[in-house]
Each structure stands twice: as C-alpha cells, then as structure tokens.
mmCIF file of C-alpha atoms and ligand atoms in Angstrom:
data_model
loop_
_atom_site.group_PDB
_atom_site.id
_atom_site.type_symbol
_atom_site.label_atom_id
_atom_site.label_comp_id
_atom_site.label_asym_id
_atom_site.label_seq_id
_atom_site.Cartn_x
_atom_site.Cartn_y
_atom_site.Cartn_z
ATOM 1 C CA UNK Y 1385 -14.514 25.844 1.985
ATOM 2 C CA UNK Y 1386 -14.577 23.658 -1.188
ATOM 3 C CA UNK Y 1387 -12.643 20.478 -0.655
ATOM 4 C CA UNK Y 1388 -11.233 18.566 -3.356
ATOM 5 C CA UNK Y 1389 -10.483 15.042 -2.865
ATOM 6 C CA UNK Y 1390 -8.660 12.481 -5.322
ATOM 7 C CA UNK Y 1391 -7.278 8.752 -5.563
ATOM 8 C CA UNK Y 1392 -4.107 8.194 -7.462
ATOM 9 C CA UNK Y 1393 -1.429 5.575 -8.193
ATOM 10 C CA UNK Y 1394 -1.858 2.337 -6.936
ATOM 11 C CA UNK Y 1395 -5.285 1.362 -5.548
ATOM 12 C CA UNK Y 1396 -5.731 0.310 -2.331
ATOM 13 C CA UNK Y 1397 -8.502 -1.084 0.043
ATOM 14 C CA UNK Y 1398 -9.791 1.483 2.737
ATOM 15 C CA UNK Y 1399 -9.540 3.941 0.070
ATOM 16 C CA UNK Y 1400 -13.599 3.962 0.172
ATOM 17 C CA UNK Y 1401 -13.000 4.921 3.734
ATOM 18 C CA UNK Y 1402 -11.126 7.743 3.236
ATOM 19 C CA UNK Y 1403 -12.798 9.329 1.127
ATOM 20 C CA UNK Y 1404 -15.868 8.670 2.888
ATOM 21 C CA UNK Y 1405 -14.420 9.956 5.922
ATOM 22 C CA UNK Y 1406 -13.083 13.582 3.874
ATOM 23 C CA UNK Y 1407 -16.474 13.838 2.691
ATOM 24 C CA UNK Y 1408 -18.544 13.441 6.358
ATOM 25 C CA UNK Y 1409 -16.051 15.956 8.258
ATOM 26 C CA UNK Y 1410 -16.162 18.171 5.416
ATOM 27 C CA UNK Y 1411 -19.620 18.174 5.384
ATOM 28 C CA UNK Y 1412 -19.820 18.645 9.281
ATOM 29 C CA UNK Y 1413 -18.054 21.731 9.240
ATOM 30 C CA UNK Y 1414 -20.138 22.921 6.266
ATOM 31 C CA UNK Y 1415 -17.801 23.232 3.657
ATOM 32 C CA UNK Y 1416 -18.796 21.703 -0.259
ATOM 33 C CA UNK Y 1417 -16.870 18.452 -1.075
ATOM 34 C CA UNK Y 1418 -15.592 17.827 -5.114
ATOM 35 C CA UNK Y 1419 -14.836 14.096 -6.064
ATOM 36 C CA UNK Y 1420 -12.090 14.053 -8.635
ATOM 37 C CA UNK Y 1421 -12.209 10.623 -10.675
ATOM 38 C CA UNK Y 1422 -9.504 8.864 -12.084
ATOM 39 C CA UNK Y 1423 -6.714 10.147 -10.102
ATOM 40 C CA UNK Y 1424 -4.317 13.188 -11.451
ATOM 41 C CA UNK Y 1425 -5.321 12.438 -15.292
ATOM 42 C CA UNK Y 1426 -8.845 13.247 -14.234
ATOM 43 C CA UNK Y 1427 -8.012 16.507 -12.401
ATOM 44 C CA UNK Y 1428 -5.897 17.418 -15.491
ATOM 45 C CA UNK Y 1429 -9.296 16.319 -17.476
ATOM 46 C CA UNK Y 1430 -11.798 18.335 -15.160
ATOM 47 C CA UNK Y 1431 -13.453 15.206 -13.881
ATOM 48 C CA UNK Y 1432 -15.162 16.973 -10.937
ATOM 49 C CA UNK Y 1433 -17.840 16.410 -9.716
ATOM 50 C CA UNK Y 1434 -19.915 17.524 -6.109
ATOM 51 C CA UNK Y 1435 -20.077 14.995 -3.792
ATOM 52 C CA UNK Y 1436 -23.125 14.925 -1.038
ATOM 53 C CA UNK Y 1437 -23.529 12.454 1.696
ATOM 54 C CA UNK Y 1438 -25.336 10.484 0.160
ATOM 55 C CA UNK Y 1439 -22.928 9.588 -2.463
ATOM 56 C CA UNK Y 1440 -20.683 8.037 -0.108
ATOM 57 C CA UNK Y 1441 -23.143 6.399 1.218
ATOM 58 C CA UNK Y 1442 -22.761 1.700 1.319
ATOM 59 C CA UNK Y 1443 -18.639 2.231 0.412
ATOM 60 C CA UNK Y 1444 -17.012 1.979 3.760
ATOM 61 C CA UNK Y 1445 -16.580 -2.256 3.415
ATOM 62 C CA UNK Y 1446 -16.045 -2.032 -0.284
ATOM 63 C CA UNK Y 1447 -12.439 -2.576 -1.813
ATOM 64 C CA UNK Y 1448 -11.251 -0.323 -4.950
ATOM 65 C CA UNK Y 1449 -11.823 3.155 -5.054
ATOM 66 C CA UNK Y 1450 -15.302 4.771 -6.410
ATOM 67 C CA UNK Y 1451 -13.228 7.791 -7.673
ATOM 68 C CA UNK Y 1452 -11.127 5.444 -9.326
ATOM 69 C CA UNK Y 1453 -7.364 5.640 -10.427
ATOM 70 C CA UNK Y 1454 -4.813 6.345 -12.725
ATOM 71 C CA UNK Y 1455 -1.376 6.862 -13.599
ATOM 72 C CA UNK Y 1456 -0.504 10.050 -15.560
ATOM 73 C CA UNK Y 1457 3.755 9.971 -15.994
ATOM 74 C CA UNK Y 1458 3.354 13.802 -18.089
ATOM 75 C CA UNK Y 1459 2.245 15.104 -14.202
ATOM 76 C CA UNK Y 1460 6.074 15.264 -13.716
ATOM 77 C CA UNK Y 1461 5.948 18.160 -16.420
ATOM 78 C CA UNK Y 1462 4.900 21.691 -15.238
ATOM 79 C CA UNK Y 1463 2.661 22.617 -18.275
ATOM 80 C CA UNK Y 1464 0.659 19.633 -17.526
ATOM 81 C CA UNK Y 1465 0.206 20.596 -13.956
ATOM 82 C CA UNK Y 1466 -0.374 23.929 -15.089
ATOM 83 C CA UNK Y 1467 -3.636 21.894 -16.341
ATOM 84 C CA UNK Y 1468 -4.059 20.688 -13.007
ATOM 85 C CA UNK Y 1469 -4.447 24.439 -11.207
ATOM 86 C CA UNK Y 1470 -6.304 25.763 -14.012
ATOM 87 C CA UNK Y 1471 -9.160 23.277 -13.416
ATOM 88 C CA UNK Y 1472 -8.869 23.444 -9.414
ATOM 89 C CA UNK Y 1473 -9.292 27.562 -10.042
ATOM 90 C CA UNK Y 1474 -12.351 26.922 -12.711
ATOM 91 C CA UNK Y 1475 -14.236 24.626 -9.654
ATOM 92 C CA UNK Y 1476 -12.910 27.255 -7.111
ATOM 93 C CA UNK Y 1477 -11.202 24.218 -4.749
ATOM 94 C CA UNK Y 1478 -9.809 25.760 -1.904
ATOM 95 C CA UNK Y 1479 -7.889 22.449 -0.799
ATOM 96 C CA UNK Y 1480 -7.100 19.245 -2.234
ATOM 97 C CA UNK Y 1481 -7.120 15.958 0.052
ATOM 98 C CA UNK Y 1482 -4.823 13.411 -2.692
ATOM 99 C CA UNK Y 1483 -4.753 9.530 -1.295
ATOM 100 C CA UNK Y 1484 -2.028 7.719 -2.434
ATOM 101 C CA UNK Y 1485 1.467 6.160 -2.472
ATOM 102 C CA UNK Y 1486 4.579 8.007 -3.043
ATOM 103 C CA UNK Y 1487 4.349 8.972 -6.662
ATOM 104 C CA UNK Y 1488 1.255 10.601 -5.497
ATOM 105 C CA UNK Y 1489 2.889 12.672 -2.366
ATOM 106 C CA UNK Y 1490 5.474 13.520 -5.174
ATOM 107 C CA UNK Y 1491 2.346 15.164 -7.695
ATOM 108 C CA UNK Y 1492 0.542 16.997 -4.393
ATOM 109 C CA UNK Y 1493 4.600 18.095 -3.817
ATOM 110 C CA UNK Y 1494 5.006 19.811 -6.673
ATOM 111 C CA UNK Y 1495 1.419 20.902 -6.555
ATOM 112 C CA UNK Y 1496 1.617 22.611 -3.327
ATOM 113 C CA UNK Y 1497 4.779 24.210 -4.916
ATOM 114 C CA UNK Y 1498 2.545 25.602 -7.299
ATOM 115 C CA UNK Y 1499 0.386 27.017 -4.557
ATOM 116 C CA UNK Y 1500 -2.165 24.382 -4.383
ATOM 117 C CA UNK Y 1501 -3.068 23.356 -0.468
ATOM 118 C CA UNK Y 1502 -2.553 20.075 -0.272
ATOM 119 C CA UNK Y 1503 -3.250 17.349 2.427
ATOM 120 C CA UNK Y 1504 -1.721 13.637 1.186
ATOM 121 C CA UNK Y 1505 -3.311 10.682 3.222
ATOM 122 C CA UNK Y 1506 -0.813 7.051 3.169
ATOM 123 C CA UNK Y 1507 -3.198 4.675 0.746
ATOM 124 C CA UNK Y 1508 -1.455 1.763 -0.356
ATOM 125 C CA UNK Y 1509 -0.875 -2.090 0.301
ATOM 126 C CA UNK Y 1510 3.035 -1.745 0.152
ATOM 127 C CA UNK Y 1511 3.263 0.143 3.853
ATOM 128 C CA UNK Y 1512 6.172 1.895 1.804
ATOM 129 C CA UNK Y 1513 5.756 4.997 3.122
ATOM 130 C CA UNK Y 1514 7.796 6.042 5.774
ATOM 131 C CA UNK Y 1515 6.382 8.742 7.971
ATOM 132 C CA UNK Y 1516 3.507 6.391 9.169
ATOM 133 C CA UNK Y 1517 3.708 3.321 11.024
ATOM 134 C CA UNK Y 1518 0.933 1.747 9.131
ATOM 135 C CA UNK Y 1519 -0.823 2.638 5.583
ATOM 136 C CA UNK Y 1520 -4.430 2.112 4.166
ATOM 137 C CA UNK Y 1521 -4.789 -1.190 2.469
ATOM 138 C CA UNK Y 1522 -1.545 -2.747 4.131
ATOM 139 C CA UNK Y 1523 -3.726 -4.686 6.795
ATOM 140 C CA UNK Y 1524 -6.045 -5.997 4.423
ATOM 141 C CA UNK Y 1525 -3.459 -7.214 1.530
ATOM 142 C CA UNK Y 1526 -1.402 -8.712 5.075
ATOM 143 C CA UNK Y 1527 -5.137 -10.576 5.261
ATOM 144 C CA UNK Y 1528 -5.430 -11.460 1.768
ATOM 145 C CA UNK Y 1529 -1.583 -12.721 1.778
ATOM 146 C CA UNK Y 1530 -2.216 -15.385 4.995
ATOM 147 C CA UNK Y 1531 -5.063 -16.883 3.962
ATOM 148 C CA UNK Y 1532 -3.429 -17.542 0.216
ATOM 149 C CA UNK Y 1533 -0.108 -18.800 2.204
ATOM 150 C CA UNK Y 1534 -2.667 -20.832 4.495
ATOM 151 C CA UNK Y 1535 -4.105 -22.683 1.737
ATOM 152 C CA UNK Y 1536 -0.921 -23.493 -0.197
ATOM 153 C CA UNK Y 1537 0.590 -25.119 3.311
ATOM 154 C CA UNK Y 1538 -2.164 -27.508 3.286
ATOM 155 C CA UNK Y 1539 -1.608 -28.848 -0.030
ATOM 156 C CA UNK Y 1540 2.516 -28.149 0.084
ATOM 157 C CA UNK Y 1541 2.478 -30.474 3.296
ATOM 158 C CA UNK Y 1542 0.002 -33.356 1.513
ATOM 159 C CA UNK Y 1543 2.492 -33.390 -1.335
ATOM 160 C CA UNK Y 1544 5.794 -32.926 0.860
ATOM 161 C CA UNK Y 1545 6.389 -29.752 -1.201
ATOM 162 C CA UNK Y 1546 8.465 -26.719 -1.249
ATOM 163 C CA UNK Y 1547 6.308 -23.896 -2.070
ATOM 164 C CA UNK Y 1548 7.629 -20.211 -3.097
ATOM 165 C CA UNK Y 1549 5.099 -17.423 -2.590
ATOM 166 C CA UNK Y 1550 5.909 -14.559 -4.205
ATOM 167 C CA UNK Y 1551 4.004 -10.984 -2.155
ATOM 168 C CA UNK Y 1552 4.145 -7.583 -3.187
ATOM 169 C CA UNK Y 1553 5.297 -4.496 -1.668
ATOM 170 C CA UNK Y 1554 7.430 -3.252 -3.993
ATOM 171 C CA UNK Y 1555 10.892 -2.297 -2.288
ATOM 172 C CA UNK Y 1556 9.657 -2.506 1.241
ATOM 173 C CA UNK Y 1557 9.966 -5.930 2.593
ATOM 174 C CA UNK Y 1558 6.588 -5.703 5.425
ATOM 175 C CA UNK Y 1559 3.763 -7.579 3.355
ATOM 176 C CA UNK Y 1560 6.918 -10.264 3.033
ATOM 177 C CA UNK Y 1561 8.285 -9.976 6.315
ATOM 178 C CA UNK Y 1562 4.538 -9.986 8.245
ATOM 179 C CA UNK Y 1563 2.820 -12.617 6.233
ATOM 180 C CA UNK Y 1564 5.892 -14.783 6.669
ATOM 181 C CA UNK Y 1565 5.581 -14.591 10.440
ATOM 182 C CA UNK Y 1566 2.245 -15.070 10.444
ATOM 183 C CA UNK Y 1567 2.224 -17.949 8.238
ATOM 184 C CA UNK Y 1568 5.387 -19.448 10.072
ATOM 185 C CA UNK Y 1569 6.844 -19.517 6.634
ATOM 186 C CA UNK Y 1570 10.447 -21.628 6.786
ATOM 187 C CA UNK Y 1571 12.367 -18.687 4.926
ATOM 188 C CA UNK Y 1572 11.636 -15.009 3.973
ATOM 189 C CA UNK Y 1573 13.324 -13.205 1.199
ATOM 190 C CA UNK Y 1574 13.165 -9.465 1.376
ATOM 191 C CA UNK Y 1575 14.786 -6.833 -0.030
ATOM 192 C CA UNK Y 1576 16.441 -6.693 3.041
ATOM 193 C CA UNK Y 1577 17.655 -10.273 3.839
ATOM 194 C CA UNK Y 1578 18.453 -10.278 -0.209
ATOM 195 C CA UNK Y 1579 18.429 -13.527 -1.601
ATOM 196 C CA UNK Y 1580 21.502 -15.731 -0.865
ATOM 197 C CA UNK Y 1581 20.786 -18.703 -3.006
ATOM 198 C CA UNK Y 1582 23.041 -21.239 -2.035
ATOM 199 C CA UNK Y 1583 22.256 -21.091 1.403
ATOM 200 C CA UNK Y 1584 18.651 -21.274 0.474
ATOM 201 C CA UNK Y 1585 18.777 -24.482 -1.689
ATOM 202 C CA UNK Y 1586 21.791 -26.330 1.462
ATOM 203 C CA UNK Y 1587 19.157 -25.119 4.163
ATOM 204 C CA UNK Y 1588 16.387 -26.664 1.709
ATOM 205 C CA UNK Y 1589 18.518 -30.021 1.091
ATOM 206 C CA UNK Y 1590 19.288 -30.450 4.941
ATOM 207 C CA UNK Y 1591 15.133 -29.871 5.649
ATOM 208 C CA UNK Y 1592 14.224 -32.634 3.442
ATOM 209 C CA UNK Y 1593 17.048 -35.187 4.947
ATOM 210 C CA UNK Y 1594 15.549 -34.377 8.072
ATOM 211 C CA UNK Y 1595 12.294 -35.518 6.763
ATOM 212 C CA UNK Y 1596 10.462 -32.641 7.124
ATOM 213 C CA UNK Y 1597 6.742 -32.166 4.879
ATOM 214 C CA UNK Y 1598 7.315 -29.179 3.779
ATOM 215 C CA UNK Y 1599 8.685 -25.861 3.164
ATOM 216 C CA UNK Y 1600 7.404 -22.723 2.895
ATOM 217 C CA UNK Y 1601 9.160 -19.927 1.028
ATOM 218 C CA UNK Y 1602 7.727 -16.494 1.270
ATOM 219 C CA UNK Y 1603 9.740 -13.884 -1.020
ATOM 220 C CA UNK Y 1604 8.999 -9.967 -1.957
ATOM 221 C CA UNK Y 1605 8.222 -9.125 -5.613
ATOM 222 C CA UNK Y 1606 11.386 -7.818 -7.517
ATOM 223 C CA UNK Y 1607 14.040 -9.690 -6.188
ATOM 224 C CA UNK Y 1608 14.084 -12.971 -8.387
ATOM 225 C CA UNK Y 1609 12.320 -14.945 -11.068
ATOM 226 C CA UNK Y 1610 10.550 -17.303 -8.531
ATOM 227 C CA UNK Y 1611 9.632 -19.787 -11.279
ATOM 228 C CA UNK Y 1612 13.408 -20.399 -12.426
ATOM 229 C CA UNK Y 1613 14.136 -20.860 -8.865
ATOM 230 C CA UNK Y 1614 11.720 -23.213 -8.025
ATOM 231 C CA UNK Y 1615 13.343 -25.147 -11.025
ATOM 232 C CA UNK Y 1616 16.851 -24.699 -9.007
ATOM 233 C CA UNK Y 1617 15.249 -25.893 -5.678
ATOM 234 C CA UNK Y 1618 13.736 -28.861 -7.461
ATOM 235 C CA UNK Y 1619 17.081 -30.044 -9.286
ATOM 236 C CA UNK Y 1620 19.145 -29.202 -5.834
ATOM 237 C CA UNK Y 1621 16.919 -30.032 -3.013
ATOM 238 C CA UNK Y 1622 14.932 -33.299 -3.071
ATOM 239 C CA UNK Y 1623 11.659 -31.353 -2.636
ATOM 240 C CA UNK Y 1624 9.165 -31.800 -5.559
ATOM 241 C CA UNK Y 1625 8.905 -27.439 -5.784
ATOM 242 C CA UNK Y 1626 5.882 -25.023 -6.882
ATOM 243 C CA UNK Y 1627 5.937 -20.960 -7.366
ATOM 244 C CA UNK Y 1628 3.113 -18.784 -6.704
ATOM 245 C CA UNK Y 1629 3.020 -15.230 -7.886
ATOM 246 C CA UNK Y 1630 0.025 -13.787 -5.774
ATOM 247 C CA UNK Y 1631 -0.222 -10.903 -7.707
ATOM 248 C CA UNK Y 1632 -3.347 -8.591 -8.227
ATOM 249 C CA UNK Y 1633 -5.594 -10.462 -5.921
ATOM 250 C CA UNK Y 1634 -3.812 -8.400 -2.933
ATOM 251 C CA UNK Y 1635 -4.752 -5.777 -4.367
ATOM 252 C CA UNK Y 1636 -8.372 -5.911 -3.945
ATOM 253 C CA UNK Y 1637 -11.627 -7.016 -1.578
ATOM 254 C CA UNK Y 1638 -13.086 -5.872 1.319
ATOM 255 C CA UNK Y 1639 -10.919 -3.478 3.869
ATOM 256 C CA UNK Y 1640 -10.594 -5.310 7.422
ATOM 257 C CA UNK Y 1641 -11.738 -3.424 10.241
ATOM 258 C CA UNK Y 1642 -8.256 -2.346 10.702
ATOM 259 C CA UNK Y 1643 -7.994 -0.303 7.199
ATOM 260 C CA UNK Y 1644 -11.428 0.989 7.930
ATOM 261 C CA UNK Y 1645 -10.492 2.256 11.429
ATOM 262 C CA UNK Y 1646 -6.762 3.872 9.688
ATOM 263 C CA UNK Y 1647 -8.996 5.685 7.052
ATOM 264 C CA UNK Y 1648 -11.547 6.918 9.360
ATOM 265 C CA UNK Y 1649 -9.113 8.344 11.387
ATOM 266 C CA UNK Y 1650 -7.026 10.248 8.808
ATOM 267 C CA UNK Y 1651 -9.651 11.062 6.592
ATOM 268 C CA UNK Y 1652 -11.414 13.451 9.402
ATOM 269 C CA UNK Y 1653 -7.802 13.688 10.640
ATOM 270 C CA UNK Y 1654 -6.724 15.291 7.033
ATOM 271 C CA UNK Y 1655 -9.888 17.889 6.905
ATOM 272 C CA UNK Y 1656 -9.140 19.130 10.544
ATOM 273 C CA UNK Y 1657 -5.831 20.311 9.416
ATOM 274 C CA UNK Y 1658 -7.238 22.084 6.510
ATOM 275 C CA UNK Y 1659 -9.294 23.892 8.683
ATOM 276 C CA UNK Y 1660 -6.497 24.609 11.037
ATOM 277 C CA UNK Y 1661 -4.807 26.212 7.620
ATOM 278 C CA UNK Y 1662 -1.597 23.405 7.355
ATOM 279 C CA UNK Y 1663 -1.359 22.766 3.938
ATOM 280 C CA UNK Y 1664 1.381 20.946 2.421
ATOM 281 C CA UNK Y 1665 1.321 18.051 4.836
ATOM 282 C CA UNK Y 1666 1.124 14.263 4.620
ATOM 283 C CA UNK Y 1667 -0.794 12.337 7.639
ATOM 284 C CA UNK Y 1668 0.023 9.328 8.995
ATOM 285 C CA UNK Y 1669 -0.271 7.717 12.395
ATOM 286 C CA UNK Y 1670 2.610 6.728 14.539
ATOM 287 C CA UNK Y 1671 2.678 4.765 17.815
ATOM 288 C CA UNK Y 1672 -1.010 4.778 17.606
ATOM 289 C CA UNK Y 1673 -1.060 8.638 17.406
ATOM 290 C CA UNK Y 1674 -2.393 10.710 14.636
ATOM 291 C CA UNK Y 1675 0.577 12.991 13.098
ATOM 292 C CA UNK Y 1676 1.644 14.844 10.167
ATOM 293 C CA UNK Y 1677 5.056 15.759 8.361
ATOM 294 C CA UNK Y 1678 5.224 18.183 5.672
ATOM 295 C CA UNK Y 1679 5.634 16.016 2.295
ATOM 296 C CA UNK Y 1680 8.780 16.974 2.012
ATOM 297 C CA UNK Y 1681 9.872 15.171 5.035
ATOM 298 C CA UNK Y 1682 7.227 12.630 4.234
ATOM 299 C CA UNK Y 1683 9.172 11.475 1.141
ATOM 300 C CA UNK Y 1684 12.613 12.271 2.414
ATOM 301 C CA UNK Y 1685 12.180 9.814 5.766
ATOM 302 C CA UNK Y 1686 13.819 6.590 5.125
ATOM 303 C CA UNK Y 1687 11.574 3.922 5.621
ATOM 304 C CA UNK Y 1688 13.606 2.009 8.153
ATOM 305 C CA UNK Y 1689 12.723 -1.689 8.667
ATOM 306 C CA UNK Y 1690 12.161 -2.569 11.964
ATOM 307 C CA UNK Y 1691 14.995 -4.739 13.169
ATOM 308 C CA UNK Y 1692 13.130 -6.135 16.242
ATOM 309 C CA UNK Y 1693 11.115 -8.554 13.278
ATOM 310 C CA UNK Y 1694 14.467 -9.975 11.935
ATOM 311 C CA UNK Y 1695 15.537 -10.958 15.917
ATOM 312 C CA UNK Y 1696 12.163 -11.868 16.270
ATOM 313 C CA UNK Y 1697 12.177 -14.808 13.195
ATOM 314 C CA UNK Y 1698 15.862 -15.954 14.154
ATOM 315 C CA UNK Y 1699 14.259 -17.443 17.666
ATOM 316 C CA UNK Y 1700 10.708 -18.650 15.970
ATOM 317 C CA UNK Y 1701 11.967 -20.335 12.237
HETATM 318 P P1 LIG D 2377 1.660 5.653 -5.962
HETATM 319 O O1 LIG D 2377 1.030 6.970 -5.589
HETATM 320 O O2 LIG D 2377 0.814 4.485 -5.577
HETATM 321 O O3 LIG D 2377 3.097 5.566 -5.517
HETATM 322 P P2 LIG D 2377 2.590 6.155 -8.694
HETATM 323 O O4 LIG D 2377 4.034 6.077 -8.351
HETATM 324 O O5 LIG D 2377 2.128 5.527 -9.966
HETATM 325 O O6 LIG D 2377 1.648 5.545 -7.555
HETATM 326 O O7 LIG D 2377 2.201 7.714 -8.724
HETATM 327 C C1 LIG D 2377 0.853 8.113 -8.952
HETATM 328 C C2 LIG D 2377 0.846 9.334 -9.826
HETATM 329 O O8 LIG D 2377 1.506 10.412 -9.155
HETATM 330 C C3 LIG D 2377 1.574 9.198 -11.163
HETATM 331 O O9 LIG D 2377 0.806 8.566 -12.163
HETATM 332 C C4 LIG D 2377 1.821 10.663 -11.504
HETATM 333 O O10 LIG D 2377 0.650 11.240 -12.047
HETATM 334 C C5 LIG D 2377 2.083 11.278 -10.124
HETATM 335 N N1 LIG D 2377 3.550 11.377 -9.928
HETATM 336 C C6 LIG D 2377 4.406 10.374 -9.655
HETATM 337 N N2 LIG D 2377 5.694 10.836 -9.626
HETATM 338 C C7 LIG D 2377 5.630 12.165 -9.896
HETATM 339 C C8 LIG D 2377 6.588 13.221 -10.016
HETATM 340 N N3 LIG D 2377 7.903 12.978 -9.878
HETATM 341 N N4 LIG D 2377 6.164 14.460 -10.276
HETATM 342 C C9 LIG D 2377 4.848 14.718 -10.435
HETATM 343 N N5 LIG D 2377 3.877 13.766 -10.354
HETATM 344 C C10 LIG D 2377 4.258 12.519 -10.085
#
C-alpha cells in the first residue's frame, strides 16, 4: 500500500512518535510511506514527499512535529478538498493516517466522505477529545504545567503571594484540573467549576486572616482575564497578587515517556487497521486498551469530565 501520513491543527509533543511509529509498521508490512508537510494546506499544496526509515530516524524524544503544521479554514469548502483528493490520486495514496485535534478529525470526516480512507490518531495537549482516555502531548504539557506551577509556589510562598496560573486546554478543564492536583493548587477554575468570583476573593480574604503564605490559583484559558482579576484579588483580599499566562511554552519540548509510549502504540495501532481495511476510524486508547470509533462517533462523544477528580479535591484542598 502507499500510506499517507499528515500533522494538522495544533501541534503537539509525541507527534514525532507517531509518525515515527506509522512509518516503521508501514514499512514492516512493506507498504511505501508519503510524509505530507504542513498539515491540510500542504496536502492541498502537494507537499509529499517519500518517507524511508531513515528519515524518521533521532525524532522519537523531540517535541514539534518534523512534518510540521498548519491551519487551512477554506478545508471546510468542498472545492478546496476537491484539491486535497486530486493530489492524494496524483501520489496514488491508498490511505491517509491525519494526527490531530478535532478540527482535524472534522477535515479526515469530510475527507473520508469524499472517499478518502482515513485513520485519525488523538494528538494534542488539550486531552479534548473524547473517545480516548488520554491524547498525545497531554502528559507532557501536564509535565511542563507542574514544574512552571512548582516554581511560582516557591517564590508565591517567599513573598506571601496569591498567584493565578492561567493553563490551556481550551474548553476541557484536564490540563487545569490535573496540574492543580498535582501542584496542590488552593483553587481550580475550570470550565466546569466556572468561576464564582465572590466566593473566590471571601475564600481568599479568610486564607490570609488565617495567616496562611500563600495561595495558589490554577485557572483554564478562556474563562477570565486573569490579569484584571489578580487586580480584584489584590484590592479585596490582603494578598499582594501576580497572574501568569503559561501560554506557548506547553506547547512544546521533549515528549515524556508517557506520550512516547501513547504514540507508539497508536501509530502501529492506526496502520494495523488499515491493513485490516477499517477506514474512517479515529484511535484512541481506553482503560489502557487500544480502540477505535468511527469519527463520527469520535466527534459526536461528549467529552465527559470525570466526576471522581472533583470528589477527589473537595477531601485534599
Ligand atoms: P485541531 O486539529 O488541533 O483541533 P484545528 O481546529 O485548527 O486544530 O483544525 C485543524 C485543521 O482541520 C483546520 O485548519 C482545517 O484545515 C481542518 N478543519 C477544521 N474544521 C474543519 C471543518 N469543519 N471542515 C473541514 N476541515 C476542517
């Protein structure tokens, strides 16, 4: 066969590891692998090129992607995917492996629609997506996240500050919700607690009466501006207050053993369906099982928080 594989959306680290791990099993079974660069934009472009072992060779620890990404809106138009299955019938692909977030399941949707056989593997440090327990990249920005929240602790406590640290994750509150645990953060702010400011700023008040060092706030990205509320917290509370938008830097550096492990598994995992002919699928892994869903279902699961974690924080904060 001739396997196409492709990064899109958001980057995310253990993407290296996927596609090293499409491009070994493909290999093993003796099919020809076809790096597409720069995500759907690329394929649109005919940015193809054959990929050999070698080429994948030294990327399983590094962050980023090596087929790099982009974000092309127009893929929501059918003329432009048109493009798409034009250039996929020039290189004669067979199957396309896409890793990605949502946006990207959506684009191998409509794709397969189209007649394209697609495979979508989870790649992205929001865990946002719903039919696996666990995506590529989420364990490493988790990482990336603790140490940050680590390091502003130390210096919050010297200074007997409040300090807001603002994760990403988009609408799913796990980078938030896991970080804050792990970093026995005082209060976290999801999109599923929502913010209930008053309480925030009494509960804040009461902390420093009681003479406590610090405070450590750990809120998800898109639910408030965290600098005008550290403004509010300083004028309500007592505590001198700094915000922290951690930004970009979750994004990147080298996947943990953990991402590499997840990638490994459904990159191979992704290429054995192919050659078991079940197209149209998304893979993910759930209670520590490989499984797929076809990407309908993929994007049509909620992604249900797991309630144990909130019962969990009411008997440890
Ligand atoms: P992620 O895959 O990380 O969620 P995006 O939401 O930016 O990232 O989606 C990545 C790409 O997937 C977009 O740039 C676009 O090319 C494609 N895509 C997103 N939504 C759609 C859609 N509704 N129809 C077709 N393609 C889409």
């Amino acid at each position: 066969m001739r396997i196409g594989v492709i990064t899109s959306g958001g980057d995310a680290p253990g993407m290296n590891a996927a596609i090293r791990a499409v491009v070994r099993a493909a290999l093993s079974y003796g099919d020809q692998v076809f790096g597409i660069f720069d995500g759907y934009k690329g394929l649109v472009e005919g940015k193809i090129q054959e990929f050999t072992r070698k080429d994948v060779s030294e990327i399983l620890n590094r962050g980023g992607t090596i087929l790099g990404t982009a974000r092309l809106p127009e893929f929501a138009y059918e003329q432009v995917r048109d493009l798409a299955v034009k250039q996929l019938k020039k290189n004669d692909i067979d199957a396309l492996i896409c890793i990605g977030g949502d946006g990207t399941y959506t684009g191998a949707l409509r794709l397969s629609e189209m007649g394209v056989k697609c495979v979508c593997i989870p790649g992205t440090i929001d865990n946002d997506i719903a039919s696996t327990d666990y995506t590529i990249g989420f364990s490493t920005a988790l990482n990336t996240a603790c140490e940050a929240i680590d390091r502003l602790r130390d210096t919050s406590s010297s200074h007997q500050r409040c300090s807001i640290i603002e994760v990403m994750g988009r609408h799913c509150p796990d980078l938030a919700l896991y970080s804050g645990i792990c970093c026995g953060a005082e209060y976290i702010v999801t999109s599923q607690t929502g913010l209930d400011k008053e309480k925030l700023l009494m509960d804040l008040k009461k902390n420093r009466l009681q003479g406590r060092r610090h405070a450590i706030v750990v809120i998800s990205e898109n639910i408030t501006d965290v600098y005008s509320l550290a403004k509010e917290i300083e004028n309500y509370s007592g505590y001198e207050c700094r915000a922290t938008i951690l930004g970009y830097i979750q994004r990147g550096g080298c996947p943990t053993p953990e991402d590499r492990f997840l990638a490994s598994r459904l990159g191979v995992y992704a290429v054995d369906l192919i050659h078991q002919q079940i197209y149209g699928v998304a893979v993910g892994v759930h209670e520590n099982c490989l499984r797929y869903l076809s990407l309908s279902d993929a994007l049509a699961e909620p992604n249900n928080p797991d309630e144990s974690l909130e019962a969990l924080l009411t008997k440890i904060q």
